[in-house]
Tab-separated table of C-alpha atoms in Angstrom:
chain	number	residue	atom	x	y	z
A	72	MET	CA	172.027	82.034	138.973
A	73	ALA	CA	170.894	83.120	142.404
A	74	PRO	CA	167.723	81.528	143.821
A	75	LEU	CA	164.792	83.851	144.587
A	76	GLY	CA	162.122	81.475	145.880
A	77	PRO	CA	160.772	79.598	142.829
A	78	LEU	CA	162.746	81.939	140.524
A	79	ARG	CA	166.397	82.274	139.629
A	80	ALA	CA	168.089	85.511	138.592
A	81	GLY	CA	171.531	86.364	137.334
A	82	PRO	CA	173.720	88.200	134.870
A	83	PHE	CA	174.841	87.051	131.451
A	84	ALA	CA	177.299	88.289	128.840
A	85	GLY	CA	178.016	87.357	125.262
A	86	VAL	CA	180.344	87.974	122.342
A	87	GLU	CA	179.485	87.323	118.708
A	88	TYR	CA	181.815	87.691	115.732
A	89	VAL	CA	180.799	87.422	112.070
A	90	ASP	CA	183.290	87.488	109.195
A	91	VAL	CA	181.954	87.028	105.659
A	92	LYS	CA	183.729	87.165	102.300
A	93	VAL	CA	181.787	86.733	99.067
A	94	ASP	CA	183.985	86.121	96.051
A	95	GLY	CA	183.257	88.239	93.009
A	96	TYR	CA	181.549	86.507	90.120
A	97	ALA	CA	180.305	87.060	86.593
A	98	GLU	CA	176.820	86.204	85.404
A	99	THR	CA	176.411	84.094	82.286
A	100	GLY	CA	173.574	83.419	79.896
A	101	ALA	CA	172.276	86.972	79.433
A	102	SER	CA	174.441	87.748	76.415
A	103	LEU	CA	175.232	91.485	76.518
A	104	GLY	CA	173.394	91.887	79.853
A	105	ASN	CA	175.779	89.790	81.965
A	106	ILE	CA	177.005	91.636	85.053
A	107	VAL	CA	180.321	91.235	86.873
A	108	TYR	CA	180.220	91.695	90.661
A	109	ALA	CA	183.308	92.579	92.716
A	110	ASP	CA	184.386	90.795	95.909
A	111	GLN	CA	182.498	91.814	99.060
A	112	ARG	CA	183.642	91.663	102.696
A	113	TYR	CA	181.719	92.223	105.946
A	114	ASP	CA	182.566	91.736	109.592
A	115	ARG	CA	180.793	92.520	112.837
A	116	MET	CA	181.670	92.263	116.517
A	117	ARG	CA	178.814	92.333	119.000
A	118	TRP	CA	179.124	92.424	122.802
A	119	SER	CA	176.148	92.066	125.141
A	120	ALA	CA	175.542	92.205	128.881
A	121	GLY	CA	172.317	91.854	130.788
A	122	ALA	CA	170.227	90.001	133.319
A	123	GLU	CA	167.879	87.026	133.190
A	124	LEU	CA	165.003	85.979	135.411
A	125	ARG	CA	163.912	82.371	135.094
A	126	GLY	CA	161.216	80.327	136.806
A	127	GLU	CA	161.467	76.569	136.994
A	128	LEU	CA	157.847	75.584	137.537
A	129	SER	CA	158.689	72.035	136.420
A	130	ALA	CA	161.044	70.375	133.953
A	131	ALA	CA	158.298	70.785	131.345
A	132	VAL	CA	157.597	74.506	131.973
A	133	ILE	CA	160.461	76.991	132.384
A	134	PRO	CA	159.551	80.617	131.563
A	135	SER	CA	162.272	83.266	131.265
A	136	LEU	CA	162.658	87.013	130.878
A	137	ARG	CA	165.849	88.730	129.631
A	138	ALA	CA	167.044	92.302	129.185
A	139	ALA	CA	170.410	93.324	127.766
A	140	TYR	CA	172.402	96.146	126.224
A	141	VAL	CA	174.272	95.327	123.003
A	142	TRP	CA	177.272	97.164	121.519
A	143	GLU	CA	177.987	96.660	117.806
A	144	ASN	CA	181.001	97.401	115.640
A	145	GLU	CA	180.819	96.759	111.874
A	146	GLY	CA	183.586	96.699	109.318
A	147	GLY	CA	184.119	95.737	105.716
A	148	ASP	CA	183.043	97.213	102.436
A	149	THR	CA	180.888	100.326	102.429
A	150	THR	CA	180.151	100.178	98.680
A	151	ALA	CA	179.397	97.520	96.051
A	152	THR	CA	180.649	97.835	92.479
A	153	SER	CA	179.425	96.012	89.400
A	154	HIS	CA	179.742	96.479	85.649
A	155	LEU	CA	178.485	95.013	82.393
A	156	ALA	CA	180.754	92.154	81.364
A	157	ALA	CA	180.601	93.048	77.659
A	158	ALA	CA	181.342	96.772	78.154
A	159	GLN	CA	184.867	98.164	78.093
A	160	HIS	CA	183.921	101.703	79.131
A	161	SER	CA	183.659	102.910	82.727
A	162	MET	CA	180.144	104.270	82.024
A	163	ALA	CA	178.952	100.661	82.321
A	164	THR	CA	180.166	100.575	85.951
A	165	VAL	CA	178.011	101.391	88.954
A	166	THR	CA	179.045	101.784	92.585
A	167	VAL	CA	176.312	101.885	95.214
A	168	PRO	CA	176.625	102.601	98.942
A	169	LEU	CA	175.841	99.764	101.338
A	170	ALA	CA	173.676	100.638	104.318
A	171	SER	CA	175.223	100.326	107.753
A	172	THR	CA	173.210	98.232	110.193
A	173	GLU	CA	175.554	99.031	113.080
A	174	ARG	CA	173.684	100.353	116.090
A	175	ASN	CA	173.881	99.884	119.818
A	176	HIS	CA	170.569	98.710	121.161
A	177	VAL	CA	168.552	97.246	124.016
A	178	ILE	CA	167.113	93.741	123.835
A	179	GLY	CA	164.072	92.544	125.730
A	180	ALA	CA	163.101	88.881	125.437
A	181	VAL	CA	160.656	86.350	126.810
A	182	GLY	CA	160.943	82.614	126.495
A	183	LEU	CA	159.342	79.341	127.437
A	184	GLN	CA	161.146	76.042	127.335
A	185	GLY	CA	160.896	72.593	128.788
A	186	ALA	CA	161.395	68.885	128.347
A	187	GLU	CA	159.305	65.784	128.836
A	188	GLY	CA	161.021	62.449	128.300
A	189	ASN	CA	163.035	62.594	125.079
A	190	LEU	CA	161.097	65.602	123.694
A	191	SER	CA	162.102	69.205	124.408
A	192	TYR	CA	160.840	72.544	123.132
A	193	ARG	CA	161.785	76.228	123.112
A	194	PHE	CA	159.750	79.297	122.233
A	195	GLY	CA	161.223	82.790	122.280
A	196	ALA	CA	160.232	86.329	121.357
A	197	GLU	CA	162.754	89.164	121.250
A	198	ALA	CA	162.549	92.898	120.629
A	199	ARG	CA	165.613	94.864	119.518
A	200	LEU	CA	165.014	98.503	120.378
A	201	ALA	CA	167.330	101.029	118.725
A	202	ARG	CA	165.917	104.573	118.512
A	203	GLY	CA	163.318	103.925	115.839
A	204	ASP	CA	165.163	101.135	113.996
A	205	ASP	CA	163.360	98.493	116.037
A	206	ASP	CA	162.883	94.916	114.942
A	207	TYR	CA	161.331	91.816	116.412
A	208	ARG	CA	162.081	88.118	116.233
A	209	VAL	CA	160.202	84.968	117.175
A	210	SER	CA	161.848	81.566	117.373
A	211	VAL	CA	160.445	78.091	117.921
A	212	GLY	CA	162.417	74.920	118.422
A	213	LEU	CA	161.558	71.273	118.937
A	214	ALA	CA	164.054	68.504	119.648
A	215	LEU	CA	163.709	64.775	119.878
A	216	ALA	CA	166.517	62.863	121.576
A	217	LEU	CA	167.198	59.505	119.977
């Protein structure tokens, strides 16, 4: 990161990959109401690039500000199928569409972190802005080094 007086600024980039497979299963204990669920698969690749501005006021107080653009690509199943375990007819089968959460978006985040002795903390708030499908996240962390 490049120094700007008491601040530091610089670019960042990231890649995130998620690959999930849930094995199909059959419910038990509901007699004629047991349902059988088919296997499900989901994967997502996410790339991000942005800039961060960070101030190091002291080791105990380090505020930060981030902005990034994120590209997403989802894959996997687009439907989920289940049926009654006791039924032999296809009328007891249902297939429902799965919503796509894939969307490119902008992230804006603020954070505060620091350390004092063997105790460190992190607080963060992030907004994911995606043309009306916005969401927000807050995270808090505390660590004690032994």
